[in-house]
Backbone as a ProteinNet text record, in pm:
[ID]
protein_1_A
[PRIMARY]
PLDERAELVVDPSALPPTGTLDLEDPGLWLSIVRANATVKIGKSLARQIAVAVAQQRLGDSLSLPRADLHDLAEAQAELVLATLAGRGLLRSDGDDYRTEIELTDGLLTVNGTALPLN
[TERTIARY]
81.6	0	85.9	31.7	94.6	-15.7	-7.9	-104.3	-27.1	-80.2	-16.1	-121.3	-81.8	-166.6	-73.5	-111.8	-29.4	-118	-68.2	-139.6	-37.6	-71.5	13.8	-70.4	-23.5	-96	-2	-52.2	25.3	-31	58.5	18.6	34	-75.1	-64.2	-15.1	-34.4	11.4	164.3	231.9	378.1	441.3	357.5	411.1	481.5	588.6	658.9	574.5	614.1	539.3	529.7	425.4	404.2	527.7	564.6	679.3	810.5	815.1	940.4	934.7	828	809	907	985.1	1078.6	1048	975.7	932.9	1048.5	1166.8	1283.6	1361.3	1317.3	1384	1336.2	1423.6	1381.5	1335.9	1395.7	1356.7	1211.7	1163.8	1023	932.7	961.5	877.5	883.7	1001.8	1014.9	937.2	920.3	849.3	697.8	649.9	505.2	434.3	511.1	450.3	459.9	349.5	346.3	294.8	364.9	325.4	345.2	263.2	285.2	236.8	300	266.7	293.7	216.6	236	237	337.1	347.4	356.4	274.7	276.7	291.5	397.6	425.7	452.8	399.3	424.3	572.7	623.8	766.4	806.6	719.8	755.8	763.5	673.4	678.6	801.3	831.5	950.1	1075.9	1080.7	1196.3	1206.6	1093.5	1095.5	1145	1101	1145.1	1294	1338.3	1480	1568	1523.6	1599.5	1605.9	1493.7	1491	1583.7	1580.9	1668.5	1814.5	1845.4	1983.4	2030.9	1945.9	1983.2	2012.1	1931.5	1954.7	2085.9	2108.9	2231.8	2355.7	2348.5	2462.7	2485.1	2377.2	2388.3	2452.2	2433.5	2494.3	2645.3	2691.9	2834.3	2912	2843.1	2910.7	2863.6	2952.7	2910	2919.1	2806.8	2795.9	2686.5	2694.2	2581	2453.3	2341.3	2212.7	2182.4	2205.8	2176	2264.4	2391.4	2481.4	2440.9	2402.5	2358.7	2234.9	2141.4	2019.2	2052.7	2140.3	2178.9	2246.7	2333.6	2401.7	2301.6	2207.2	2104.5	2016.6	1981.8	1901.4	1975.5	2103.2	2182.6	2192.6	2215.3	2226.7	2092.3	1982.2	1849.7	1821.1	1856.3	1836.4	1917.1	2039.4	2125.3	2067.4	2018.9	1961.3	1837.5	1748	1626.9	1662.2	1758.7	1800.9	1863.6	1940.1	2002.6	1896.3	1800.1	1692.6	1611.3	1584.8	1511.6	1596.7	1726	1815.6	1829.8	1820	1828.7	1694.1	1591.4	1459.8	1380.7	1429.6	1357.7	1243.9	1253.5	1144.6	1114.3	987.5	947.4	878.1	918	854.1	717.4	616.3	478.2	415	452.9	403.9	461.4	374.2	416.8	447.2	443.7	462.2	576.4	619.1	703.7	615.4	642.3	563.9	660.6	632.7	713.5	620.6	648.9	573.3	668.7	631.9	715.8	641	712.7	650.3	747.4	694.6	769.8	692.6	747.8	683.4	788.7	759.9	851.2	992.7	1002.8	1133.3	1208.8	1146.7	1211.2	1148.4	1231.9	1187.1	1211.9	1107.9	1125	1070.8	1139.6	1096.9	1087.6	968.8	942.7	994.8	978	1015.4	1161.1	1243.2	1384.4	1405	1465.5	1492.2	1600.8	1578.4	1676.6	1714.6	1842.5	1883.8	1831.4	1795.4	1743.9	1853	1973.6	2079.3	2133.2
-120.7	0	127	229.4	360.8	463.8	539.5	645.7	774.4	882.5	1010.2	1119.1	1226.5	1344.4	1464.2	1566	1686.1	1809.6	1915.4	2042.5	2153.2	2246	2359.1	2485.5	2579.4	2704.1	2819.4	2916.1	3034.9	3152.2	3227.3	3343.7	3469.1	3519.9	3636.1	3761.8	3769.3	3888.4	3894.3	3781.9	3778.8	3811.2	3836.5	3870.1	4005.6	4020	4148.6	4253.6	4380	4486.7	4464.4	4516.5	4505.5	4553.8	4475.8	4511.5	4453.4	4396.1	4338.5	4185.8	4127.9	3982.8	3911.3	3818.9	3738.6	3591.9	3527.5	3389	3289.9	3331.5	3243.1	3254	3339.3	3358.8	3254.2	3159.6	3057.6	3118.3	3229.2	3295.2	3339.6	3381.2	3419.6	3302	3186.4	3067.8	3023.8	3033.5	2994.5	3087.5	3213	3307.6	3305	3259.2	3265.3	3130.3	3021.2	2887.6	2817.8	2756.5	2665.8	2532.9	2426.4	2296.2	2188.3	2085.9	1966.4	1845.8	1733.9	1609.6	1492.4	1389.4	1264	1151.8	1066.5	952.6	827	729.8	599.6	494.2	413.5	312.5	179.5	73.8	-59.4	-92.1	-155.2	-187.7	-276.1	-368.1	-455.2	-375	-279.5	-195.5	-104.9	-47.3	37.3	-43	-165.3	-250.9	-282.9	-313.4	-342.5	-222.9	-103.5	18.2	40	23.7	42.8	-57	-180.8	-281.9	-244.2	-202.3	-165.4	-47.5	52.6	169.8	128.8	51.2	7	-79.1	-166.6	-254.3	-172	-70.6	14.1	90.8	149.2	226.4	138	22.5	-68.1	-122.9	-150.9	-203.7	-105.5	23.7	126.5	135.2	95	112.2	-19.7	-130.9	-260.3	-356.8	-440.7	-545.8	-679.3	-715.2	-838.9	-926.2	-1056.8	-1141.6	-1094.7	-1111	-1059.9	-1105.6	-1231.5	-1283.4	-1214.5	-1195.1	-1127.7	-982.3	-919.7	-780.2	-766.1	-860.3	-855.4	-874.1	-969.5	-993.1	-869.7	-807	-687.5	-572.6	-560	-455.7	-478.4	-602.4	-631.7	-590.9	-621.5	-585.4	-434	-366.3	-221.4	-157.6	-211.1	-157.4	-166.8	-278.8	-294.8	-191	-166.6	-68.3	73.4	106.2	239.2	259.7	162.6	175.4	186.4	108.5	115.4	251.1	304.9	435.9	545.1	542.2	642.1	633.6	512	494.8	541.7	509.8	550.2	701.9	769.9	916.6	983	902	956.4	1001.6	972.7	1013.6	918.1	796.1	697.9	653.3	650.3	596.1	462.7	365.7	235.8	244.4	195.8	199.4	64	-38	-173.3	-226.5	-258.1	-309.2	-198.4	-73.8	41.6	130.4	217.6	331	454.4	554	677.5	795.4	897	1018.1	1138.2	1233.7	1358.8	1472.8	1551.3	1659.6	1790.8	1893.5	2024.5	2133.9	2232.6	2351.2	2471.1	2539.1	2654.9	2760.9	2883.3	2996.2	2966.6	2897.3	2867.8	2754.5	2685.3	2575.3	2443.1	2351.7	2218.6	2121.1	2049.1	1943.9	1812.1	1706.5	1570.5	1493.5	1449.1	1378.5	1457	1589.3	1676.3	1718.7	1668.2	1704.8	1808.2	1921.3	2026.7	1982.3	2010.1	1978.6	2106.2	2123.8	2243.6	2238.1	2351.8	2357.7	2391.5	2414.7	2445.6	2316.6
0	0	0	-60.5	-62.7	-45.2	62.6	90.4	107.9	51.2	71.7	79	146.1	159.4	155.4	79.8	72.4	69.9	131.8	133.7	110.3	23.3	-7.1	5.5	87.5	110.9	78	1.5	-31.9	47.1	110.6	188.9	102.7	45.6	-43.6	28.3	158.6	231.2	239.1	211.9	216.2	80.8	-21.2	-153	-149.3	-227.3	-230.9	-303.4	-293.7	-360.1	-511.6	-570.8	-714.6	-790.2	-891.4	-974.5	-926.9	-806.6	-754.3	-746.8	-794.7	-788.6	-881.9	-828.9	-907.5	-879.8	-971.9	-951.4	-947.5	-992.2	-989	-858.5	-768.7	-640.3	-540.1	-501.4	-404.4	-272	-232.9	-108.6	-109.8	-226.1	-238.9	-203.1	-263.2	-239.6	-93.8	-35.1	105.4	197.3	156.3	242.1	223.2	107.4	83.8	90.5	88.4	83.2	217.7	256.6	371.4	316.8	344.8	291	395.8	385.4	466.2	387.4	414.2	344.7	437.6	418.4	490	386.7	396.1	306.2	392	356.8	424.6	315.8	326.4	225	293.3	237.6	291.2	284.7	388.1	391.2	274	233.5	120.6	-9.2	-29.1	-148.9	-145.2	-29.1	-15.9	-48.2	-2.6	-28.8	-177.6	-242.1	-386.1	-466.4	-428.7	-497.4	-474.7	-349.9	-318.4	-393.9	-405.6	-479.8	-628	-684.9	-827.3	-855.3	-768.4	-786.8	-772.5	-670.3	-649.1	-765.7	-814.3	-925	-1051.1	-1076.1	-1192.9	-1179.2	-1062.2	-1041.6	-1048.5	-985.5	-988.4	-1128.4	-1198.5	-1335.1	-1429.7	-1401.8	-1486.1	-1465	-1346.6	-1317.2	-1305.2	-1289.9	-1274.4	-1382.1	-1425	-1518	-1443.8	-1384.2	-1306.6	-1366.2	-1341.6	-1381.4	-1312	-1378.8	-1329.7	-1186.5	-1155.1	-1020.4	-915.5	-945.9	-851.9	-833.5	-943.6	-938.7	-849.8	-863.2	-781.6	-633	-602.7	-462.6	-402.7	-478.6	-432	-412.7	-505.8	-494.9	-372.5	-342.8	-223.1	-96.6	-89.4	29	41.4	-69.7	-66.1	-28.5	-79	-47.8	102	161.9	306.4	383.7	339.7	405	390.1	272	248.3	335.7	339.4	421.8	570.1	614.9	755.3	786.4	693	712.7	719.5	627.8	629.2	758.4	803.5	929.4	1047.1	1044.8	1152	1163.3	1052.1	1051.4	1076.8	1094.3	1125	1003.3	883.5	762.9	729.9	777.2	769.5	911.1	945.4	1076.1	1054	1132.1	1125.2	1191.8	1121.3	1170.3	1138.9	1216.2	1190.2	1059.6	963.8	834	734.8	780.7	692.6	740.4	649.4	683.8	670	753.6	751.3	757.2	678	677.3	676.4	764.3	768.9	735.9	635.5	585.4	603.4	649.4	667.9	623.5	553.6	515.1	566.6	665.9	726.9	755.2	715.1	738.4	689.3	575.7	516.8	582.9	677.6	748.4	706.4	659.3	618.5	733.3	772.8	874	819.1	852.7	817.1	947.2	978.7	1104.3	1223.6	1217.8	1329.4	1330.9	1239.9	1234.4	1125.2	1160.5	1061.9	965.2	837.1	733.5	660.9	630.1	556.1	412.8	359.5	222.1	121.7	164.7	69.1	16.4
[MASK]
++++++++++++++++++++++++++++++++++++++++++++++++++++++++++++++++++++++++++++++++++++++++++++++++++++++++++++++++++++++

């Protein structure tokens, strides 16, 4: 299963004066946008995606037999998921992983941990 919810709110009162609007300015977006999202993904689906991504990346750089490549991708996928969970970017929720993302006043948080935007 994969469930997600996202909300994006723009604060028009935070817009700069007429004639000074620069849509390419990241600072503008950070000052006028408030967003939050929740993603819940089954651990088995997350693992399948991680294995597929790892297999593609490894296949681009290594020339291994397909079975060896798959085994290496599975090991790497487990390490990536464990690292993301260890850093708090994925929260274990029974058979699922859950992530809550918020952008408020130019500050990005993932599961309550602030992340730099640079």
